[in-house]
C-alpha positions as a printed Julia matrix, in Angstrom:
216×3 Matrix{Float64}:
  88.95  163.91  -92.38
  86.2   165.33  -90.21
  82.46  164.87  -90.11
  80.79  167.68  -92.06
  77.11  166.84  -92.28
  76.21  167.09  -88.58
  77.19  170.68  -87.94
  75.58  171.02  -84.51
  78.14  168.61  -83.04
  81.26  170.47  -81.97
  83.06  167.54  -80.34
  85.03  165.01  -82.38
  84.26  161.29  -82.49
  87.26  158.96  -82.33
  87.02  155.18  -82.59
  89.52  152.38  -81.91
  89.26  149.13  -83.86
  91.03  145.8   -84.16
  90.8   142.14  -83.26
  91.24  140.79  -79.74
  94.39  141.64  -77.76
  95.75  144.4   -80.02
  95.55  147.0   -77.23
  92.24  148.74  -77.91
  91.3   149.3   -74.27
  94.8   150.44  -73.31
  94.94  152.92  -76.17
  91.39  154.17  -75.65
  92.52  155.24  -72.19
  95.75  156.66  -73.62
  93.89  158.81  -76.15
  91.49  160.15  -73.52
  94.4   160.92  -71.18
  96.4   162.66  -73.89
  93.43  164.76  -75.0
  92.81  165.69  -71.37
  96.43  166.85  -71.06
  95.77  169.03  -74.12
  92.79  170.62  -72.34
  90.14  168.73  -74.3
  87.21  167.27  -72.39
  86.6   163.65  -73.36
  84.19  160.81  -72.71
  85.11  157.13  -73.08
  82.62  154.51  -74.2
  82.66  151.06  -75.75
  80.72  148.75  -78.03
  78.79  146.76  -77.35
  78.05  148.71  -74.19
  78.05  152.33  -73.14
  74.51  152.28  -71.73
  72.62  150.11  -69.26
  70.92  148.31  -72.14
  74.15  148.09  -74.13
  76.02  146.47  -71.25
  73.26  143.86  -70.85
  73.47  143.09  -74.56
  77.26  142.9   -74.27
  76.95  140.24  -71.6
  74.61  138.21  -73.81
  76.87  138.53  -76.85
  80.01  137.51  -75.01
  78.74  134.72  -72.78
  75.49  133.27  -74.14
  75.83  129.75  -75.52
  76.84  129.79  -79.16
  73.94  127.59  -80.21
  71.47  130.28  -79.08
  72.88  133.11  -81.2
  72.99  132.93  -84.98
  75.18  135.4   -86.93
  72.1   137.48  -87.81
  70.88  137.57  -84.2
  74.38  138.69  -83.24
  74.29  141.51  -85.78
  70.8   142.65  -84.69
  71.81  142.71  -81.03
  74.92  144.75  -81.84
  72.95  147.35  -83.73
  70.36  147.53  -80.94
  73.17  148.29  -78.49
  74.7   150.74  -80.98
  71.44  152.64  -81.42
  71.18  153.1   -77.66
  74.8   154.18  -77.28
  74.7   156.56  -80.25
  71.45  158.29  -79.36
  71.74  158.29  -75.57
  75.47  158.89  -75.13
  77.59  159.65  -78.19
  75.54  162.29  -80.02
  74.46  164.23  -76.88
  78.05  164.26  -75.65
  79.38  165.52  -78.99
  76.74  168.27  -79.02
  78.09  169.47  -75.67
  81.51  169.92  -77.29
  83.06  166.92  -75.54
  85.15  164.57  -77.64
  84.08  160.92  -77.57
  86.55  158.03  -77.68
  84.85  154.71  -78.43
  86.35  151.22  -78.16
  84.88  149.75  -81.41
  81.97  151.0   -83.52
  80.32  149.99  -86.81
  83.57  148.97  -88.51
  83.69  146.1   -86.01
  80.33  144.82  -87.21
  81.49  144.88  -90.82
  84.7   143.02  -89.9
  83.26  140.53  -87.4
  79.78  139.85  -88.73
  80.21  140.86  -92.36
  83.52  139.08  -92.92
  84.06  136.79  -89.9
  80.47  135.46  -89.79
  80.22  135.8   -93.58
  76.98  137.8   -93.53
  78.45  140.05  -96.2
  79.6   143.65  -96.37
  76.38  144.94  -97.93
  74.07  143.42  -95.31
  75.92  145.17  -92.5
  76.03  148.41  -94.5
  72.23  148.17  -94.86
  71.74  148.1   -91.08
  74.3   150.89  -90.75
  72.25  153.12  -93.05
  69.04  152.39  -91.12
  70.49  152.99  -87.66
  73.18  155.64  -88.23
  72.27  157.27  -91.55
  75.3   159.5   -92.35
  76.81  159.45  -88.84
  80.47  158.37  -88.92
  83.55  158.7   -86.69
  85.87  161.6   -87.48
  88.93  159.39  -87.24
  89.44  155.69  -86.59
  92.61  154.02  -85.36
  92.84  150.44  -86.62
  95.32  148.54  -84.48
  96.53  145.73  -86.72
  98.75  142.75  -85.99
  99.17  139.2   -87.35
  97.14  136.54  -85.58
 100.24  134.7   -84.32
 101.38  137.88  -82.54
  97.99  138.19  -80.85
  97.94  134.59  -79.69
 101.46  134.94  -78.26
 100.42  137.85  -76.05
  97.53  136.47  -74.07
  95.62  133.29  -73.45
  92.18  134.0   -74.85
  89.14  133.36  -72.68
  87.5   130.05  -73.72
  84.21  131.22  -72.18
  84.04  134.34  -74.36
  82.13  133.66  -77.61
  84.55  135.82  -79.59
  87.86  135.1   -77.89
  87.19  131.37  -78.21
  86.89  131.59  -82.01
  89.26  129.85  -84.43
  92.35  131.27  -86.08
  90.5   131.07  -89.41
  87.74  133.3   -88.02
  90.22  135.91  -86.81
  92.0   135.88  -90.16
  88.69  136.67  -91.87
  88.03  139.47  -89.38
  91.51  140.93  -89.83
  91.17  140.82  -93.61
  87.79  142.51  -93.25
  89.3   145.33  -91.23
  92.05  145.83  -93.79
  89.47  145.94  -96.58
  87.49  148.61  -94.7
  90.72  150.57  -94.21
  91.35  150.49  -97.95
  87.84  151.77  -98.67
  87.98  154.54  -96.07
  91.66  155.43  -96.03
  90.92  159.09  -95.35
  89.25  158.22  -92.02
  90.98  155.02  -90.93
  94.6   155.15  -89.8
  96.22  151.72  -89.68
  98.67  151.36  -86.79
 101.1   148.43  -86.57
 100.09  146.98  -83.2
 102.83  144.34  -83.32
 105.3   147.07  -82.39
 106.11  148.0   -78.77
 103.4   150.0   -77.01
 105.45  153.21  -76.94
 105.83  153.06  -80.74
 102.1   152.47  -81.19
 101.26  155.42  -78.97
 103.81  157.63  -80.72
 101.94  157.01  -84.0
  98.57  157.65  -82.39
  99.82  160.87  -80.82
 101.09  162.06  -84.19
  97.59  161.82  -85.66
  95.99  163.32  -82.55
  98.24  166.39  -82.82
  97.16  166.74  -86.43
  93.44  166.6   -85.7
  93.76  168.95  -82.71
  95.52  171.54  -84.89
  92.97  171.04  -87.68
  90.03  171.33  -85.29
  91.36  174.56  -83.8
């Protein structure tokens, strides 16, 4: 389950994935809190974001007019933000022995840009190899729920470039995530996010206990 090639990093890298409104932010905080209760120092970050540059790029990606950003520009901006976050925040923090919990990472680019924007799996993988080489999360929690469940939970922001997308787009993204989960089923743990929050967090905690025991 765990990263083997980057031996100098003693912290573990945990990512949370899923489409809008599945509870990523809530459960990122939950994971960090639970790990803290277990005596494990953690750092929370997000993508796009995590650095000064990354947060500026995030603002562009979310609120710039759609006509100004093509799917490829979107992908390039995401990987620019990811390079900054990985090199300036994630890797140095892991080297210190602190665990990193990240709200989205490269799987999101494969799902959103590769599948949702139809740029293709291989094109995103190409950028992944350039920017990250063999760097991967140790474990990823994919919070999955049908689109109708998501839309029943919250009115999506019409000013957000992603939240204002069509149901068809989100179906493509969800299918992309599930395809990634099938390819990397040793790393990605699919959690049914349509269940009550306490059930979701029970499942997450089960896996966290496992990785804590394994890491020790």
